[in-house]
Amino acid sequence: MPSLTGPDVMTAVQHLGKAIHAGGVAPGLLSLIHLRISQINSCSPCVFGAIRSAKEVGETEERLHNVTAWRDTPFYTEAERAAFALAEAATRIQDGAPGVTDQIWDAAAKHFTEEQLGAITLQIALANFFNRINHTIREQAGKTW
């Protein structure tokens, strides 16, 4: 499989990461968003990496283990729930899924500034980007993270 670790690729990804982290969203939430998207897309290296990143910024086992069932657990704030709903809607765009509705966007906009919404949207896009690359090159969990 081809390598996607050339200097231009790595520089571009690093710039996106800096932009995301400069957006004012808690690093733990960014990791949980990446985790949820990677669960949806069955991307084992990204699930592995997102959990590792989330632990590094203090996320608890309880929250990590329940992100897949975020709607039915008491472990997340309303803002986090709005971010998860946005991430899921933006990720599940296949087969006629409605995508991000006005209701989903408005719920997120109640909790996040325009700059934070931009960072969350970039995080969603970047997580999906990594998921698709990892599926394409058949990356394995723990191999490179």
PDB file of C-alpha atoms in Angstrom:
ATOM      1  CA  MET A   1       0.000   0.000   0.000  1.00  0.00           C
ATOM      2  CA  PRO A   2       1.223   3.549  -0.689  1.00  0.00           C
ATOM      3  CA  SER A   3       2.569   5.765   2.053  1.00  0.00           C
ATOM      4  CA  LEU A   4       0.727   8.978   2.829  1.00  0.00           C
ATOM      5  CA  THR A   5       3.374  10.365   5.135  1.00  0.00           C
ATOM      6  CA  GLY A   6       5.262  12.649   2.754  1.00  0.00           C
ATOM      7  CA  PRO A   7       6.320  16.064   4.070  1.00  0.00           C
ATOM      8  CA  ASP A   8       3.653  17.987   2.150  1.00  0.00           C
ATOM      9  CA  VAL A   9       0.877  15.709   3.427  1.00  0.00           C
ATOM     10  CA  MET A  10       2.110  15.893   7.012  1.00  0.00           C
ATOM     11  CA  THR A  11       2.427  19.681   6.849  1.00  0.00           C
ATOM     12  CA  ALA A  12      -1.119  20.033   5.534  1.00  0.00           C
ATOM     13  CA  VAL A  13      -2.528  17.769   8.253  1.00  0.00           C
ATOM     14  CA  GLN A  14      -0.560  19.622  10.942  1.00  0.00           C
ATOM     15  CA  HIS A  15      -1.962  22.956   9.740  1.00  0.00           C
ATOM     16  CA  LEU A  16      -5.503  21.585   9.884  1.00  0.00           C
ATOM     17  CA  GLY A  17      -4.850  20.252  13.380  1.00  0.00           C
ATOM     18  CA  LYS A  18      -3.561  23.641  14.533  1.00  0.00           C
ATOM     19  CA  ALA A  19      -6.608  25.379  13.075  1.00  0.00           C
ATOM     20  CA  ILE A  20      -8.941  22.932  14.809  1.00  0.00           C
ATOM     21  CA  HIS A  21      -7.237  23.269  18.181  1.00  0.00           C
ATOM     22  CA  ALA A  22      -7.167  27.070  17.888  1.00  0.00           C
ATOM     23  CA  GLY A  23     -10.961  27.110  17.579  1.00  0.00           C
ATOM     24  CA  GLY A  24     -11.655  27.087  21.292  1.00  0.00           C
ATOM     25  CA  VAL A  25     -13.193  23.622  21.619  1.00  0.00           C
ATOM     26  CA  ALA A  26     -12.079  21.451  24.532  1.00  0.00           C
ATOM     27  CA  PRO A  27      -9.479  18.909  23.352  1.00  0.00           C
ATOM     28  CA  GLY A  28     -11.404  16.106  25.055  1.00  0.00           C
ATOM     29  CA  LEU A  29     -14.516  16.879  23.041  1.00  0.00           C
ATOM     30  CA  LEU A  30     -12.497  16.965  19.828  1.00  0.00           C
ATOM     31  CA  SER A  31     -11.153  13.495  20.666  1.00  0.00           C
ATOM     32  CA  LEU A  32     -14.628  12.201  21.510  1.00  0.00           C
ATOM     33  CA  ILE A  33     -15.960  13.539  18.201  1.00  0.00           C
ATOM     34  CA  HIS A  34     -13.151  11.733  16.382  1.00  0.00           C
ATOM     35  CA  LEU A  35     -13.945   8.580  18.362  1.00  0.00           C
ATOM     36  CA  ARG A  36     -17.667   8.674  17.553  1.00  0.00           C
ATOM     37  CA  ILE A  37     -17.063   9.217  13.841  1.00  0.00           C
ATOM     38  CA  SER A  38     -14.492   6.426  13.776  1.00  0.00           C
ATOM     39  CA  GLN A  39     -16.923   4.078  15.496  1.00  0.00           C
ATOM     40  CA  ILE A  40     -19.539   4.841  12.850  1.00  0.00           C
ATOM     41  CA  ASN A  41     -17.029   4.223  10.050  1.00  0.00           C
ATOM     42  CA  SER A  42     -15.485   1.141  11.737  1.00  0.00           C
ATOM     43  CA  CYS A  43     -12.004   2.638  11.553  1.00  0.00           C
ATOM     44  CA  SER A  44     -10.003   0.713  14.127  1.00  0.00           C
ATOM     45  CA  PRO A  45      -6.807   2.803  13.932  1.00  0.00           C
ATOM     46  CA  CYS A  46      -8.792   5.989  14.490  1.00  0.00           C
ATOM     47  CA  VAL A  47     -10.803   4.457  17.340  1.00  0.00           C
ATOM     48  CA  PHE A  48      -7.495   3.430  18.900  1.00  0.00           C
ATOM     49  CA  GLY A  49      -5.921   6.855  18.338  1.00  0.00           C
ATOM     50  CA  ALA A  50      -8.951   8.837  19.481  1.00  0.00           C
ATOM     51  CA  ILE A  51      -9.137   6.893  22.739  1.00  0.00           C
ATOM     52  CA  ARG A  52      -5.439   7.418  23.314  1.00  0.00           C
ATOM     53  CA  SER A  53      -5.738  11.162  22.624  1.00  0.00           C
ATOM     54  CA  ALA A  54      -8.808  11.462  24.853  1.00  0.00           C
ATOM     55  CA  LYS A  55      -7.035   9.741  27.744  1.00  0.00           C
ATOM     56  CA  GLU A  56      -4.072  12.100  27.347  1.00  0.00           C
ATOM     57  CA  VAL A  57      -6.366  15.070  28.005  1.00  0.00           C
ATOM     58  CA  GLY A  58      -8.110  13.427  30.955  1.00  0.00           C
ATOM     59  CA  GLU A  59     -11.200  11.772  29.527  1.00  0.00           C
ATOM     60  CA  THR A  60     -12.547   9.029  31.787  1.00  0.00           C
ATOM     61  CA  GLU A  61     -13.063   5.371  30.955  1.00  0.00           C
ATOM     62  CA  GLU A  62     -16.756   5.853  31.699  1.00  0.00           C
ATOM     63  CA  ARG A  63     -17.133   8.540  29.035  1.00  0.00           C
ATOM     64  CA  LEU A  64     -14.932   6.725  26.524  1.00  0.00           C
ATOM     65  CA  HIS A  65     -16.859   3.470  26.852  1.00  0.00           C
ATOM     66  CA  ASN A  66     -20.233   5.133  26.476  1.00  0.00           C
ATOM     67  CA  VAL A  67     -19.708   7.529  23.579  1.00  0.00           C
ATOM     68  CA  THR A  68     -21.318   5.017  21.227  1.00  0.00           C
ATOM     69  CA  ALA A  69     -24.505   5.259  23.323  1.00  0.00           C
ATOM     70  CA  TRP A  70     -24.272   8.984  24.109  1.00  0.00           C
ATOM     71  CA  ARG A  71     -28.019   9.531  23.697  1.00  0.00           C
ATOM     72  CA  ASP A  72     -28.844   7.070  26.468  1.00  0.00           C
ATOM     73  CA  THR A  73     -26.246   7.894  29.108  1.00  0.00           C
ATOM     74  CA  PRO A  74     -25.906  10.736  31.643  1.00  0.00           C
ATOM     75  CA  PHE A  75     -22.182  11.278  31.055  1.00  0.00           C
ATOM     76  CA  TYR A  76     -22.286  14.124  28.513  1.00  0.00           C
ATOM     77  CA  THR A  77     -23.360  17.749  28.598  1.00  0.00           C
ATOM     78  CA  GLU A  78     -26.008  19.182  26.315  1.00  0.00           C
ATOM     79  CA  ALA A  79     -23.243  20.904  24.341  1.00  0.00           C
ATOM     80  CA  GLU A  80     -21.400  17.607  23.877  1.00  0.00           C
ATOM     81  CA  ARG A  81     -24.627  15.916  22.791  1.00  0.00           C
ATOM     82  CA  ALA A  82     -25.197  18.664  20.212  1.00  0.00           C
ATOM     83  CA  ALA A  83     -21.650  18.150  18.910  1.00  0.00           C
ATOM     84  CA  PHE A  84     -22.169  14.372  18.673  1.00  0.00           C
ATOM     85  CA  ALA A  85     -25.452  14.851  16.803  1.00  0.00           C
ATOM     86  CA  LEU A  86     -23.720  17.209  14.363  1.00  0.00           C
ATOM     87  CA  ALA A  87     -20.831  14.763  13.897  1.00  0.00           C
ATOM     88  CA  GLU A  88     -23.160  11.845  13.251  1.00  0.00           C
ATOM     89  CA  ALA A  89     -25.349  13.764  10.813  1.00  0.00           C
ATOM     90  CA  ALA A  90     -22.328  15.038   8.875  1.00  0.00           C
ATOM     91  CA  THR A  91     -20.813  11.560   8.774  1.00  0.00           C
ATOM     92  CA  ARG A  92     -23.924   9.580   7.818  1.00  0.00           C
ATOM     93  CA  ILE A  93     -24.564  11.186   4.423  1.00  0.00           C
ATOM     94  CA  GLN A  94     -24.886   8.035   2.360  1.00  0.00           C
ATOM     95  CA  ASP A  95     -27.989   6.423   0.943  1.00  0.00           C
ATOM     96  CA  GLY A  96     -30.274   9.413   1.220  1.00  0.00           C
ATOM     97  CA  ALA A  97     -29.622  10.233   4.876  1.00  0.00           C
ATOM     98  CA  PRO A  98     -30.748  13.795   5.558  1.00  0.00           C
ATOM     99  CA  GLY A  99     -27.324  14.982   6.717  1.00  0.00           C
ATOM    100  CA  VAL A 100     -27.122  18.065   8.896  1.00  0.00           C
ATOM    101  CA  THR A 101     -30.618  19.474   9.264  1.00  0.00           C
ATOM    102  CA  ASP A 102     -31.413  23.004  10.415  1.00  0.00           C
ATOM    103  CA  GLN A 103     -32.530  21.546  13.746  1.00  0.00           C
ATOM    104  CA  ILE A 104     -29.189  19.788  14.301  1.00  0.00           C
ATOM    105  CA  TRP A 105     -27.186  22.863  13.274  1.00  0.00           C
ATOM    106  CA  ASP A 106     -29.293  25.205  15.414  1.00  0.00           C
ATOM    107  CA  ALA A 107     -28.880  22.937  18.455  1.00  0.00           C
ATOM    108  CA  ALA A 108     -25.099  23.037  18.043  1.00  0.00           C
ATOM    109  CA  ALA A 109     -25.143  26.805  17.448  1.00  0.00           C
ATOM    110  CA  LYS A 110     -26.868  27.275  20.821  1.00  0.00           C
ATOM    111  CA  HIS A 111     -23.782  25.890  22.563  1.00  0.00           C
ATOM    112  CA  PHE A 112     -20.845  26.901  20.378  1.00  0.00           C
ATOM    113  CA  THR A 113     -19.544  30.105  18.855  1.00  0.00           C
ATOM    114  CA  GLU A 114     -19.063  30.456  15.126  1.00  0.00           C
ATOM    115  CA  GLU A 115     -15.331  29.836  15.589  1.00  0.00           C
ATOM    116  CA  GLN A 116     -15.995  26.716  17.663  1.00  0.00           C
ATOM    117  CA  LEU A 117     -18.493  25.418  15.100  1.00  0.00           C
ATOM    118  CA  GLY A 118     -15.837  25.916  12.441  1.00  0.00           C
ATOM    119  CA  ALA A 119     -13.367  23.883  14.510  1.00  0.00           C
ATOM    120  CA  ILE A 120     -15.930  21.132  15.120  1.00  0.00           C
ATOM    121  CA  THR A 121     -16.800  21.024  11.419  1.00  0.00           C
ATOM    122  CA  LEU A 122     -13.115  20.737  10.505  1.00  0.00           C
ATOM    123  CA  GLN A 123     -12.674  17.999  13.129  1.00  0.00           C
ATOM    124  CA  ILE A 124     -15.582  16.087  11.620  1.00  0.00           C
ATOM    125  CA  ALA A 125     -14.116  16.429   8.125  1.00  0.00           C
ATOM    126  CA  LEU A 126     -10.606  15.463   9.257  1.00  0.00           C
ATOM    127  CA  ALA A 127     -11.825  12.406  11.164  1.00  0.00           C
ATOM    128  CA  ASN A 128     -13.784  11.228   8.128  1.00  0.00           C
ATOM    129  CA  PHE A 129     -10.714  11.946   5.952  1.00  0.00           C
ATOM    130  CA  PHE A 130      -8.501   9.776   8.184  1.00  0.00           C
ATOM    131  CA  ASN A 131     -11.158   7.056   8.334  1.00  0.00           C
ATOM    132  CA  ARG A 132     -11.335   6.831   4.567  1.00  0.00           C
ATOM    133  CA  ILE A 133      -7.574   6.817   4.114  1.00  0.00           C
ATOM    134  CA  ASN A 134      -7.180   4.091   6.729  1.00  0.00           C
ATOM    135  CA  HIS A 135      -9.833   1.957   5.036  1.00  0.00           C
ATOM    136  CA  THR A 136      -8.173   2.481   1.666  1.00  0.00           C
ATOM    137  CA  ILE A 137      -4.682   1.508   2.806  1.00  0.00           C
ATOM    138  CA  ARG A 138      -5.954  -1.126   5.281  1.00  0.00           C
ATOM    139  CA  GLU A 139      -4.207   0.440   8.245  1.00  0.00           C
ATOM    140  CA  GLN A 140      -4.365  -1.579  11.465  1.00  0.00           C
ATOM    141  CA  ALA A 141      -5.056  -0.298  14.963  1.00  0.00           C
ATOM    142  CA  GLY A 142      -1.979   0.482  16.985  1.00  0.00           C
ATOM    143  CA  LYS A 143       0.413   0.078  14.087  1.00  0.00           C
ATOM    144  CA  THR A 144       1.264   3.753  13.589  1.00  0.00           C
ATOM    145  CA  TRP A 145      -0.466   5.656  16.421  1.00  0.00           C
TER     146      TRP A 145
END
